[in-house]
Amino acid sequence: MLWRTIRSMEVMVHSSSFLLPKLHQPAKTPANNYNLVVLNQHLPRFMPRLWAQAKLRICADGGANRIFDEMSQMTSYEDDESTRNRYIPEIIEGDMDSIRPEVKRFYSCQGTKISDKSHNQETTDLHKCISSIRDRTPNHEKSNLCVLVTGALGGRFDHEAANINVLYVFSDMRIVLLSDDCLVQLLPKTHQHEIYIESSLEGPHCGLFPIGAPSTSTTTTGLKWNLNDAKMKFGSMISTSNIVDSEKVTVQSDADLLWTISLRNLT
Amino acid sequence: MPLPTMTHSSSFLLPSPPPPPADAVSYAVVVLNQRLPRFAPLVWTRARLRVCADGGANRVFDGMPDLLPGQDPDEIRERYKPDAIKGDMDSIRPEVKEYYSNLGAKIIDESHDQDTTDLHKCISFITTNPPDPDNSNLCILVLGALGGRFDHEMGNINVLYRFSSIKIILLSDDSSIFLLPKTHSHEIHVDPSIEGPHCGLIPMGAPSSSTTTTGLRWNLDNTSMSYGGLVSTSNIVDEEKVTVTSDSDLIWTISLRKHA
């Protein structure tokens, strides 16, 4: 007689409450130790909210240029110099081939730690930043940690592919890639997932993608077109242009999946 | 048994194309609903068939005059007129639809079909109405497939996998991407005046246990690649011909140079 062991998987809870203005934070969120990584592309419009949430802000190389140049466009009530003085990253890390010398000087004078990793050409700037964050986060704070990343999507396609690979390489960490249009995060196959939807901020468009390997069985609830023990793979069916139909979406899969949801116009 | 060879070239991006050989490629262009890349007028001129996916028609209407400053916008709009506009028609502006319809563009309303993406519908249209029925050398250039909403981008990349026997190239201002199906050995001709040096090979749909390349700064030699492991990105094209053979379908990407 064959006994089938039904392993009950641990549930991983997700929420985008970091997108809420700080005053509106729910008392209990799945992760509240936010770290922010800024890569070298146009800042999303809601960057001030992310900055306010984060306990640690790291600019990856030219991401520092973006903070220096673009934050003042999002805070029109004060002059550029005051804005610059308010948004000082704790660390600038990377191979330093994009950051402008005057930007590096400015932040260095303001106390930002400059972490030059130009000797290490094996890994991308995002990989270096995530590694750094992991190394400096004490073990007891790791389950609470969530890394928010801007500038990882769009631009050069090989960069985007590499940034997505960072989610897979560090699959035991919560990392959320953010753009003006959407957020992207990994749902590791090791867990059942509960995604709480803030409908004032996100949706309704969403999707699930078996990047890297096909899924022979994925089951969801809370979507307009739910998957029921469905197979997904590139070349065949993947879930795009789906719609969130409930305040809670659940996903369980035999493969690592990328989850994406559209973001509403947030400023 | 050795795999048949598939060759790839980006000569459609050259400002003045070389004289066509006997086995010349026949181009079609599909415009999706995102801002046109700066080379859109060039690519449009190369194509023998032009299809807009729904709101892509708005982009052509608004964007072509912007990319050709100093010329009369009305003349440009008449010149850069799509042959067909296909999709669910929920984004195209009524006046744009009317304008192109009056100029003879075929308007194909597929709003009843919610199962396939706009790009998928356009590719289907082109394969059933090829620009040159005598020429099996079809290559479909797609503008506006990358960036923007991530689920759209994934859906567009999936179209490359679903139509793996057709050459389809997704183009943005920054990059060019296309599928290298595992059924073939690939020769990619690189023109350094328009593209490179940054490139990558991405095992998007499934891992590869063996990929071999030539012509790259960091060549792969029977190397395995997978998400979570090695994905070849920030590689550099070192020669004018790159070859790739793999046991898995791969996405090839190369950066595009930014000209004035």
Short mmCIF file of C-alpha atoms in Angstrom, two decimals:
data_model
loop_
_atom_site.label_atom_id
_atom_site.label_comp_id
_atom_site.label_asym_id
_atom_site.label_seq_id
_atom_site.Cartn_x
_atom_site.Cartn_y
_atom_site.Cartn_z
CA MET A 1 0.00 0.00 0.00
CA LEU A 2 1.35 3.38 -0.97
CA TRP A 3 1.01 6.12 1.58
CA ARG A 4 0.98 9.55 0.12
CA THR A 5 2.48 12.19 2.35
CA ILE A 6 0.70 15.43 1.96
CA ARG A 7 3.19 18.03 2.92
CA SER A 8 1.43 21.12 3.99
CA MET A 9 3.37 24.03 2.69
CA GLU A 10 4.15 27.11 4.63
CA VAL A 11 2.15 30.12 3.55
CA MET A 12 3.95 33.24 2.40
CA VAL A 13 1.88 36.41 2.66
CA HIS A 14 2.39 39.37 0.33
CA SER A 15 1.07 42.89 0.42
CA SER A 16 1.90 46.15 -1.32
CA SER A 17 1.23 48.27 1.72
CA PHE A 18 4.67 49.86 1.18
CA LEU A 19 2.97 51.81 -1.60
CA LEU A 20 0.52 53.42 0.81
CA PRO A 21 1.38 56.87 2.10
CA LYS A 22 3.19 56.32 5.39
CA LEU A 23 0.30 57.57 7.52
CA HIS A 24 -1.98 54.84 6.23
CA GLN A 25 0.15 51.83 7.08
CA PRO A 26 -1.81 48.90 8.48
CA ALA A 27 -0.72 47.87 11.97
CA LYS A 28 0.42 44.45 10.83
CA THR A 29 2.14 43.83 7.50
CA PRO A 30 3.95 40.67 6.40
CA ALA A 31 7.29 42.42 6.19
CA ASN A 32 8.10 45.84 7.47
CA ASN A 33 11.85 46.12 7.26
CA TYR A 34 12.05 47.78 3.87
CA ASN A 35 15.33 48.37 2.11
CA LEU A 36 15.37 50.31 -1.15
CA VAL A 37 17.71 49.78 -4.11
CA VAL A 38 17.77 52.41 -6.84
CA LEU A 39 19.08 51.30 -10.24
CA ASN A 40 20.06 53.58 -13.13
CA GLN A 41 16.76 54.34 -14.87
CA HIS A 42 14.08 57.06 -14.54
CA LEU A 43 12.63 57.11 -11.05
CA PRO A 44 8.99 56.02 -10.73
CA ARG A 45 6.58 58.81 -9.80
CA PHE A 46 5.94 57.34 -6.33
CA MET A 47 9.62 57.27 -5.32
CA PRO A 48 9.11 59.66 -2.36
CA ARG A 49 6.73 57.11 -0.77
CA LEU A 50 9.25 54.29 -1.15
CA TRP A 51 12.05 56.46 0.23
CA ALA A 52 9.98 57.31 3.29
CA GLN A 53 9.21 53.62 3.98
CA ALA A 54 12.76 52.38 3.67
CA LYS A 55 15.12 51.97 6.60
CA LEU A 56 18.08 51.66 4.26
CA ARG A 57 18.52 53.17 0.78
CA ILE A 58 21.20 51.98 -1.56
CA CYS A 59 21.91 53.52 -4.95
CA ALA A 60 23.49 51.16 -7.44
CA ASP A 61 26.11 53.29 -9.20
CA GLY A 62 24.24 55.57 -11.65
CA GLY A 63 21.09 55.24 -9.54
CA ALA A 64 22.71 58.01 -7.50
CA ASN A 65 22.58 60.30 -10.55
CA ARG A 66 18.85 59.62 -10.77
CA ILE A 67 18.19 60.58 -7.15
CA PHE A 68 20.36 63.67 -7.53
CA ASP A 69 18.64 64.80 -10.75
CA GLU A 70 15.06 63.60 -10.48
CA MET A 71 13.81 63.77 -6.87
CA SER A 72 13.29 67.52 -7.15
CA GLN A 73 10.80 66.93 -9.98
CA MET A 74 8.61 65.02 -7.56
CA THR A 75 8.66 67.48 -4.71
CA SER A 76 7.66 70.78 -6.16
CA TYR A 77 7.15 72.59 -2.89
CA GLU A 78 10.81 73.21 -2.19
CA ASP A 79 13.93 74.19 -4.11
CA ASP A 80 16.28 71.66 -5.69
CA GLU A 81 19.01 72.11 -3.10
CA SER A 82 16.69 71.42 -0.16
CA THR A 83 15.36 68.33 -1.90
CA ARG A 84 18.84 67.01 -2.55
CA ASN A 85 19.75 67.47 1.08
CA ARG A 86 16.69 65.56 2.17
CA TYR A 87 17.19 62.50 -0.02
CA ILE A 88 20.62 61.17 0.91
CA PRO A 89 21.18 57.43 0.37
CA GLU A 90 22.97 55.54 3.10
CA ILE A 91 25.12 53.63 0.58
CA ILE A 92 26.20 53.90 -3.04
CA GLU A 93 27.47 50.59 -4.31
CA GLY A 94 28.62 49.16 -7.63
CA ASP A 95 31.36 49.41 -10.18
CA MET A 96 31.18 53.23 -10.25
CA ASP A 97 31.39 53.55 -14.02
CA SER A 98 28.12 55.50 -14.35
CA ILE A 99 27.95 57.78 -11.31
CA ARG A 100 28.99 61.33 -12.13
CA PRO A 101 32.03 62.57 -10.15
CA GLU A 102 30.15 65.60 -8.73
CA VAL A 103 27.26 63.39 -7.60
CA LYS A 104 29.67 60.99 -5.87
CA ARG A 105 31.38 63.95 -4.17
CA PHE A 106 28.09 65.48 -3.03
CA TYR A 107 26.81 62.32 -1.37
CA SER A 108 30.19 61.39 0.03
CA CYS A 109 30.35 64.79 1.75
CA GLN A 110 26.87 64.17 3.14
CA GLY A 111 27.99 60.95 4.80
CA THR A 112 26.93 58.34 2.24
CA LYS A 113 29.11 55.24 2.31
CA ILE A 114 30.71 54.71 -1.11
CA SER A 115 31.23 51.00 -1.67
CA ASP A 116 33.38 50.53 -4.76
CA LYS A 117 32.99 47.06 -6.20
CA SER A 118 34.65 47.72 -9.57
CA HIS A 119 37.04 44.80 -9.05
CA ASN A 120 34.09 42.42 -9.17
CA GLN A 121 32.90 42.15 -12.76
CA GLU A 122 31.18 38.80 -12.27
CA THR A 123 27.90 40.07 -10.89
CA THR A 124 25.48 42.85 -11.78
CA ASP A 125 25.05 45.97 -9.68
CA LEU A 126 21.69 44.68 -8.39
CA HIS A 127 23.23 41.37 -7.38
CA LYS A 128 25.95 43.24 -5.44
CA CYS A 129 23.37 45.38 -3.65
CA ILE A 130 21.17 42.44 -2.69
CA SER A 131 24.22 40.51 -1.46
CA SER A 132 25.21 43.50 0.61
CA ILE A 133 21.76 43.81 2.12
CA ARG A 134 21.66 40.13 2.95
CA ASP A 135 25.07 40.27 4.60
CA ARG A 136 24.23 43.27 6.76
CA THR A 137 20.77 42.05 7.89
CA PRO A 138 20.90 40.15 11.20
CA ASN A 139 19.32 36.69 10.99
CA HIS A 140 16.44 37.53 13.28
CA GLU A 141 15.42 40.39 11.00
CA LYS A 142 15.61 38.41 7.74
CA SER A 143 12.00 37.18 7.77
CA ASN A 144 10.84 40.77 8.10
CA LEU A 145 13.03 42.04 5.29
CA CYS A 146 11.62 43.22 1.95
CA VAL A 147 13.83 44.80 -0.70
CA LEU A 148 12.15 47.30 -3.02
CA VAL A 149 13.96 47.89 -6.31
CA THR A 150 13.38 50.67 -8.84
CA GLY A 151 14.82 50.82 -12.36
CA ALA A 152 15.17 47.06 -12.87
CA LEU A 153 12.61 46.77 -15.68
CA GLY A 154 12.66 48.23 -19.20
CA GLY A 155 15.84 49.59 -20.73
CA ARG A 156 18.41 47.10 -22.01
CA PHE A 157 16.80 43.68 -22.22
CA ASP A 158 19.82 41.72 -20.97
CA HIS A 159 19.88 43.94 -17.85
CA GLU A 160 16.20 43.23 -17.24
CA ALA A 161 16.77 39.48 -17.68
CA ALA A 162 19.73 39.62 -15.26
CA ASN A 163 17.67 41.57 -12.71
CA ILE A 164 14.93 38.97 -12.90
CA ASN A 165 17.56 36.27 -12.39
CA VAL A 166 18.57 38.01 -9.14
CA LEU A 167 15.05 37.21 -7.82
CA TYR A 168 15.70 33.52 -8.56
CA VAL A 169 19.26 33.47 -7.20
CA PHE A 170 18.09 35.07 -3.93
CA SER A 171 14.78 33.19 -3.86
CA ASP A 172 14.71 33.08 -0.06
CA MET A 173 14.50 36.89 0.09
CA ARG A 174 11.49 39.10 -0.62
CA ILE A 175 12.49 41.36 -3.50
CA VAL A 176 9.96 43.50 -5.39
CA LEU A 177 10.83 45.11 -8.73
CA LEU A 178 8.86 48.32 -9.27
CA SER A 179 8.17 50.56 -12.26
CA ASP A 180 5.56 53.22 -12.98
CA ASP A 181 3.43 50.55 -14.64
CA CYS A 182 3.73 47.46 -12.45
CA LEU A 183 5.43 45.42 -9.81
CA VAL A 184 7.10 42.04 -10.31
CA GLN A 185 8.06 39.50 -7.66
CA LEU A 186 8.97 35.84 -7.38
CA LEU A 187 6.54 33.33 -5.86
CA PRO A 188 8.87 30.47 -4.91
CA LYS A 189 7.46 26.96 -5.34
CA THR A 190 8.46 26.14 -1.78
CA HIS A 191 5.47 28.06 -0.42
CA GLN A 192 1.75 28.58 -0.91
CA HIS A 193 1.13 32.25 -1.56
CA GLU A 194 -1.49 34.69 -0.32
CA ILE A 195 -1.38 38.05 -2.07
CA TYR A 196 -3.43 40.82 -0.50
CA ILE A 197 -4.50 43.37 -3.09
CA GLU A 198 -4.69 47.09 -2.27
CA SER A 199 -7.22 48.01 -4.95
CA SER A 200 -6.65 51.73 -4.48
CA LEU A 201 -3.03 51.23 -5.56
CA GLU A 202 -2.83 48.25 -7.84
CA GLY A 203 -4.61 46.08 -10.36
CA PRO A 204 -6.69 44.98 -12.00
CA HIS A 205 -4.24 43.63 -14.62
CA CYS A 206 -2.02 40.80 -13.44
CA GLY A 207 -0.12 37.76 -14.64
CA LEU A 208 1.82 34.64 -13.67
CA PHE A 209 4.86 33.46 -15.64
CA PRO A 210 6.87 30.23 -15.45
CA ILE A 211 10.21 31.88 -16.26
CA GLY A 212 13.11 29.49 -16.24
CA ALA A 213 11.13 26.28 -16.17
CA PRO A 214 7.58 25.12 -17.00
CA SER A 215 4.91 24.41 -14.40
CA THR A 216 2.97 21.17 -14.60
CA SER A 217 0.51 22.26 -11.94
CA THR A 218 -0.56 25.72 -10.83
CA THR A 219 -3.74 26.54 -8.94
CA THR A 220 -5.06 30.00 -8.12
CA THR A 221 -8.03 31.69 -6.49
CA GLY A 222 -9.08 35.32 -6.70
CA LEU A 223 -8.42 35.84 -10.40
CA LYS A 224 -10.93 36.34 -13.19
CA TRP A 225 -9.40 33.40 -15.05
CA ASN A 226 -8.22 31.12 -12.29
CA LEU A 227 -5.83 28.27 -12.95
CA ASN A 228 -6.91 24.87 -11.78
CA ASP A 229 -4.02 22.39 -11.68
CA ALA A 230 -3.02 24.01 -14.98
CA LYS A 231 0.14 23.54 -17.00
CA MET A 232 2.04 26.65 -17.99
CA LYS A 233 5.08 27.10 -20.19
CA PHE A 234 6.62 29.44 -22.72
CA GLY A 235 5.50 28.24 -26.12
CA SER A 236 2.15 27.32 -24.73
CA MET A 237 -0.09 28.87 -22.08
CA ILE A 238 1.14 31.57 -19.67
CA SER A 239 -1.20 33.77 -17.68
CA THR A 240 -1.12 37.31 -19.11
CA SER A 241 -3.76 40.07 -19.06
CA ASN A 242 -5.49 38.30 -16.18
CA ILE A 243 -7.67 40.33 -13.83
CA VAL A 244 -7.68 40.45 -10.04
CA ASP A 245 -11.23 39.67 -8.90
CA SER A 246 -10.89 39.59 -5.14
CA GLU A 247 -8.95 41.26 -2.34
CA LYS A 248 -6.96 38.11 -1.81
CA VAL A 249 -5.28 36.06 -4.52
CA THR A 250 -3.81 32.66 -3.72
CA VAL A 251 -1.24 30.81 -5.82
CA GLN A 252 0.22 27.36 -5.44
CA SER A 253 2.56 25.90 -8.02
CA ASP A 254 5.14 23.18 -8.62
CA ALA A 255 7.37 25.77 -10.30
CA ASP A 256 8.81 29.14 -9.31
CA LEU A 257 6.54 31.78 -10.85
CA LEU A 258 6.85 35.49 -11.45
CA TRP A 259 3.81 37.43 -10.30
CA THR A 260 3.05 40.84 -11.75
CA ILE A 261 0.28 43.33 -11.07
CA SER A 262 -0.29 46.71 -12.70
CA LEU A 263 0.02 49.84 -10.59
CA ARG A 264 -2.51 52.62 -10.66
CA ASN A 265 -1.40 56.17 -11.24
CA LEU A 266 0.31 56.90 -7.93
CA THR A 267 1.92 60.17 -7.04
CA MET B 1 23.09 14.52 -37.55
CA PRO B 2 24.03 18.21 -37.62
CA LEU B 3 21.26 20.74 -37.16
CA PRO B 4 20.22 22.92 -40.11
CA THR B 5 21.61 26.47 -39.91
CA MET B 6 19.48 29.56 -39.49
CA THR B 7 21.08 32.92 -40.26
CA HIS B 8 20.11 36.25 -38.75
CA SER B 9 20.96 39.78 -39.76
CA SER B 10 19.87 43.25 -38.72
CA SER B 11 20.46 44.88 -42.10
CA PHE B 12 16.91 46.28 -41.94
CA LEU B 13 18.33 48.87 -39.51
CA LEU B 14 20.98 50.12 -41.94
CA PRO B 15 20.33 53.66 -43.17
CA SER B 16 20.92 52.61 -46.77
CA PRO B 17 20.34 48.91 -47.23
CA PRO B 18 22.68 46.76 -49.33
CA PRO B 19 21.30 45.75 -52.75
CA PRO B 20 18.99 42.77 -52.19
CA PRO B 21 20.36 39.31 -53.03
CA ALA B 22 18.22 36.63 -54.67
CA ASP B 23 17.06 35.24 -51.34
CA ALA B 24 16.16 38.67 -49.95
CA VAL B 25 14.12 38.85 -46.80
CA SER B 26 10.59 40.16 -47.04
CA TYR B 27 9.76 42.38 -44.05
CA ALA B 28 6.49 43.08 -42.30
CA VAL B 29 6.17 45.48 -39.37
CA VAL B 30 3.77 45.36 -36.43
CA VAL B 31 3.31 48.42 -34.23
CA LEU B 32 2.02 47.88 -30.67
CA ASN B 33 0.71 50.54 -28.32
CA GLN B 34 3.86 52.11 -26.93
CA ARG B 35 5.98 55.10 -27.90
CA LEU B 36 7.68 54.53 -31.27
CA PRO B 37 11.44 53.89 -31.17
CA ARG B 38 13.51 56.53 -32.97
CA PHE B 39 14.14 54.25 -36.01
CA ALA B 40 10.40 53.60 -36.62
CA PRO B 41 10.28 55.55 -39.94
CA LEU B 42 13.28 53.58 -41.26
CA VAL B 43 11.83 50.20 -40.34
CA TRP B 44 8.42 51.20 -41.74
CA THR B 45 10.03 52.07 -45.09
CA ARG B 46 11.78 48.70 -45.27
CA ALA B 47 8.57 46.77 -44.69
CA ARG B 48 6.22 45.63 -47.44
CA LEU B 49 3.33 45.09 -45.04
CA ARG B 50 2.47 47.29 -42.06
CA VAL B 51 0.04 46.31 -39.36
CA CYS B 52 -0.98 48.27 -36.28
CA ALA B 53 -2.26 46.47 -33.24
CA ASP B 54 -5.17 48.59 -31.97
CA GLY B 55 -3.63 51.58 -30.13
CA GLY B 56 -0.44 51.15 -32.16
CA ALA B 57 -2.37 53.14 -34.78
CA ASN B 58 -2.53 56.10 -32.35
CA ARG B 59 1.24 55.84 -31.94
CA VAL B 60 1.85 55.94 -35.70
CA PHE B 61 -0.61 58.82 -36.16
CA ASP B 62 0.94 60.89 -33.34
CA GLY B 63 4.52 59.65 -33.39
CA MET B 64 5.65 59.55 -37.02
CA PRO B 65 5.37 63.34 -37.52
CA ASP B 66 7.35 63.81 -34.27
CA LEU B 67 10.14 61.59 -35.56
CA LEU B 68 10.31 63.47 -38.87
CA PRO B 69 10.36 67.12 -37.79
CA GLY B 70 10.49 69.73 -40.49
CA GLN B 71 8.18 67.76 -42.76
CA ASP B 72 4.46 68.38 -43.20
CA PRO B 73 2.60 66.21 -40.61
CA ASP B 74 -0.36 65.56 -42.94
CA GLU B 75 1.93 64.35 -45.69
CA ILE B 76 3.74 62.11 -43.22
CA ARG B 77 0.49 60.62 -41.97
CA GLU B 78 -0.57 59.81 -45.51
CA ARG B 79 2.78 58.29 -46.33
CA TYR B 80 3.04 56.21 -43.17
CA LYS B 81 -0.35 54.60 -43.44
CA PRO B 82 -0.87 51.06 -42.13
CA ASP B 83 -2.21 48.34 -44.42
CA ALA B 84 -4.26 46.88 -41.58
CA ILE B 85 -5.30 47.65 -38.04
CA LYS B 86 -6.18 44.61 -36.00
CA GLY B 87 -7.10 43.91 -32.42
CA ASP B 88 -9.87 44.42 -29.93
CA MET B 89 -10.17 48.14 -30.78
CA ASP B 90 -10.45 49.33 -27.20
CA SER B 91 -7.48 51.71 -27.44
CA ILE B 92 -7.57 53.19 -30.95
CA ARG B 93 -9.04 56.70 -30.99
CA PRO B 94 -12.18 56.99 -33.15
CA GLU B 95 -10.72 59.79 -35.29
CA VAL B 96 -7.53 57.79 -35.92
CA LYS B 97 -9.58 54.73 -36.95
CA GLU B 98 -11.65 56.87 -39.29
CA TYR B 99 -8.60 58.59 -40.79
CA TYR B 100 -6.82 55.36 -41.70
CA SER B 101 -10.03 53.65 -42.78
CA ASN B 102 -10.64 56.49 -45.25
CA LEU B 103 -7.12 55.97 -46.60
CA GLY B 104 -7.88 52.33 -47.29
CA ALA B 105 -6.47 50.57 -44.23
CA LYS B 106 -8.24 47.29 -43.44
CA ILE B 107 -9.87 47.50 -40.01
CA ILE B 108 -10.19 44.06 -38.46
CA ASP B 109 -12.13 44.04 -35.23
CA GLU B 110 -11.21 41.04 -33.09
CA SER B 111 -12.86 42.14 -29.87
CA HIS B 112 -14.71 38.82 -29.70
CA ASP B 113 -11.42 36.97 -29.30
CA GLN B 114 -10.07 37.52 -25.80
CA ASP B 115 -7.88 34.43 -25.80
CA THR B 116 -4.94 35.80 -27.74
CA THR B 117 -2.91 38.96 -27.40
CA ASP B 118 -2.98 41.75 -29.97
CA LEU B 119 0.49 40.74 -31.17
CA HIS B 120 -0.59 37.15 -31.62
CA LYS B 121 -3.55 38.30 -33.74
CA CYS B 122 -1.28 40.47 -35.91
CA ILE B 123 1.24 37.67 -36.46
CA SER B 124 -1.62 35.36 -37.47
CA PHE B 125 -2.85 37.99 -39.91
CA ILE B 126 0.58 38.40 -41.49
CA THR B 127 1.15 34.67 -41.87
CA THR B 128 -2.18 34.29 -43.65
CA ASN B 129 -1.62 37.45 -45.76
CA PRO B 130 2.17 37.46 -46.34
CA PRO B 131 3.68 40.51 -48.10
CA ASP B 132 5.28 38.29 -50.72
CA PRO B 133 3.54 34.90 -51.12
CA ASP B 134 6.40 33.68 -53.35
CA ASN B 135 8.98 34.47 -50.74
CA SER B 136 9.26 32.19 -47.76
CA ASN B 137 11.93 34.49 -46.30
CA LEU B 138 9.57 36.43 -44.08
CA CYS B 139 10.78 38.46 -41.12
CA ILE B 140 8.34 40.31 -38.86
CA LEU B 141 9.65 43.37 -37.03
CA VAL B 142 7.71 44.40 -33.93
CA LEU B 143 7.79 47.84 -32.35
CA GLY B 144 6.48 48.53 -28.85
CA ALA B 145 6.62 44.96 -27.50
CA LEU B 146 9.13 45.60 -24.72
CA GLY B 147 8.90 47.74 -21.58
CA GLY B 148 5.59 49.03 -20.23
CA ARG B 149 3.31 46.55 -18.48
CA PHE B 150 5.31 43.44 -17.65
CA ASP B 151 2.52 40.99 -18.44
CA HIS B 152 2.23 42.47 -21.93
CA GLU B 153 5.99 42.07 -22.42
CA MET B 154 5.83 38.43 -21.28
CA GLY B 155 2.87 37.76 -23.56
CA ASN B 156 4.82 39.27 -26.47
CA ILE B 157 7.87 37.13 -25.73
CA ASN B 158 5.60 34.09 -25.55
CA VAL B 159 4.46 34.88 -29.10
CA LEU B 160 8.09 34.30 -30.21
CA TYR B 161 7.93 30.82 -28.68
CA ARG B 162 4.48 30.04 -30.07
CA PHE B 163 5.43 31.05 -33.62
CA SER B 164 8.93 29.57 -33.38
CA SER B 165 9.11 28.71 -37.08
CA ILE B 166 8.69 32.37 -38.09
CA LYS B 167 11.39 35.02 -37.73
CA ILE B 168 10.01 37.66 -35.40
CA ILE B 169 12.21 40.41 -33.94
CA LEU B 170 11.09 42.59 -31.01
CA LEU B 171 12.70 46.04 -31.16
CA SER B 172 13.01 48.87 -28.68
CA ASP B 173 15.26 51.94 -28.61
CA ASP B 174 17.70 49.94 -26.48
CA SER B 175 17.56 46.35 -27.68
CA SER B 176 16.67 43.82 -30.32
CA ILE B 177 15.48 40.37 -29.22
CA PHE B 178 14.53 37.20 -31.07
CA LEU B 179 14.18 33.49 -30.48
CA LEU B 180 16.91 30.99 -31.36
CA PRO B 181 14.95 27.73 -31.63
CA LYS B 182 16.82 24.61 -30.51
CA THR B 183 15.95 22.92 -33.80
CA HIS B 184 18.66 24.93 -35.57
CA SER B 185 22.25 26.00 -35.26
CA HIS B 186 22.40 29.80 -35.47
CA GLU B 187 24.64 32.30 -37.27
CA ILE B 188 24.03 35.84 -36.16
CA HIS B 189 25.62 38.50 -38.35
CA VAL B 190 26.37 41.57 -36.26
CA ASP B 191 26.81 45.00 -37.80
CA PRO B 192 28.79 47.03 -35.26
CA SER B 193 27.63 50.32 -36.82
CA ILE B 194 24.06 49.65 -35.64
CA GLU B 195 24.23 47.17 -32.79
CA GLY B 196 26.24 45.80 -29.92
CA PRO B 197 28.45 45.35 -28.14
CA HIS B 198 26.23 44.26 -25.23
CA CYS B 199 24.39 40.99 -25.74
CA GLY B 200 22.88 38.06 -23.90
CA LEU B 201 21.41 34.58 -24.20
CA ILE B 202 18.39 33.91 -22.01
CA PRO B 203 16.88 30.47 -21.25
CA MET B 204 13.47 32.00 -20.61
CA GLY B 205 11.20 29.01 -20.87
CA ALA B 206 13.36 26.13 -19.74
CA PRO B 207 16.96 25.47 -18.66
CA SER B 208 19.65 24.54 -21.16
CA SER B 209 22.04 21.75 -20.24
CA SER B 210 24.31 22.51 -23.16
CA THR B 211 24.90 25.71 -25.11
CA THR B 212 27.97 26.47 -27.21
CA THR B 213 28.83 29.80 -28.79
CA THR B 214 31.55 31.48 -30.82
CA GLY B 215 32.15 35.18 -31.38
CA LEU B 216 31.42 36.38 -27.84
CA ARG B 217 33.81 37.80 -25.25
CA TRP B 218 32.68 35.10 -22.81
CA ASN B 219 31.79 32.15 -25.00
CA LEU B 220 29.78 29.23 -23.71
CA ASP B 221 31.31 25.81 -24.22
CA ASN B 222 28.79 23.03 -23.68
CA THR B 223 27.70 25.19 -20.74
CA SER B 224 24.47 24.84 -18.82
CA MET B 225 22.26 27.85 -18.21
CA SER B 226 19.18 28.34 -16.07
CA TYR B 227 17.25 30.87 -14.07
CA GLY B 228 18.62 30.68 -10.57
CA GLY B 229 22.00 29.82 -12.05
CA LEU B 230 23.93 31.17 -15.02
CA VAL B 231 22.13 33.37 -17.52
CA SER B 232 24.41 34.98 -20.09
CA THR B 233 23.90 38.74 -19.75
CA SER B 234 26.22 41.74 -20.17
CA ASN B 235 28.17 39.61 -22.63
CA ILE B 236 30.06 41.35 -25.43
CA VAL B 237 30.03 40.67 -29.16
CA ASP B 238 33.65 40.28 -30.20
CA GLU B 239 33.25 39.30 -33.86
CA GLU B 240 30.97 40.10 -36.76
CA LYS B 241 29.57 36.59 -36.72
CA VAL B 242 28.26 34.94 -33.58
CA THR B 243 27.23 31.28 -33.61
CA VAL B 244 24.94 29.59 -31.10
CA THR B 245 23.93 25.96 -30.72
CA SER B 246 21.80 24.85 -27.81
CA ASP B 247 19.63 22.01 -26.57
CA SER B 248 17.04 24.55 -25.47
CA ASP B 249 15.17 27.46 -27.08
CA LEU B 250 17.02 30.66 -26.17
CA ILE B 251 16.21 34.34 -26.40
CA TRP B 252 19.08 36.28 -28.01
CA THR B 253 19.37 39.97 -27.20
CA ILE B 254 21.72 42.65 -28.47
CA SER B 255 21.88 46.33 -27.61
CA LEU B 256 21.18 48.89 -30.32
CA ARG B 257 23.47 51.85 -30.81
CA LYS B 258 22.04 55.28 -30.28
CA HIS B 259 22.51 57.45 -33.34
CA ALA B 260 21.39 61.04 -33.83
#
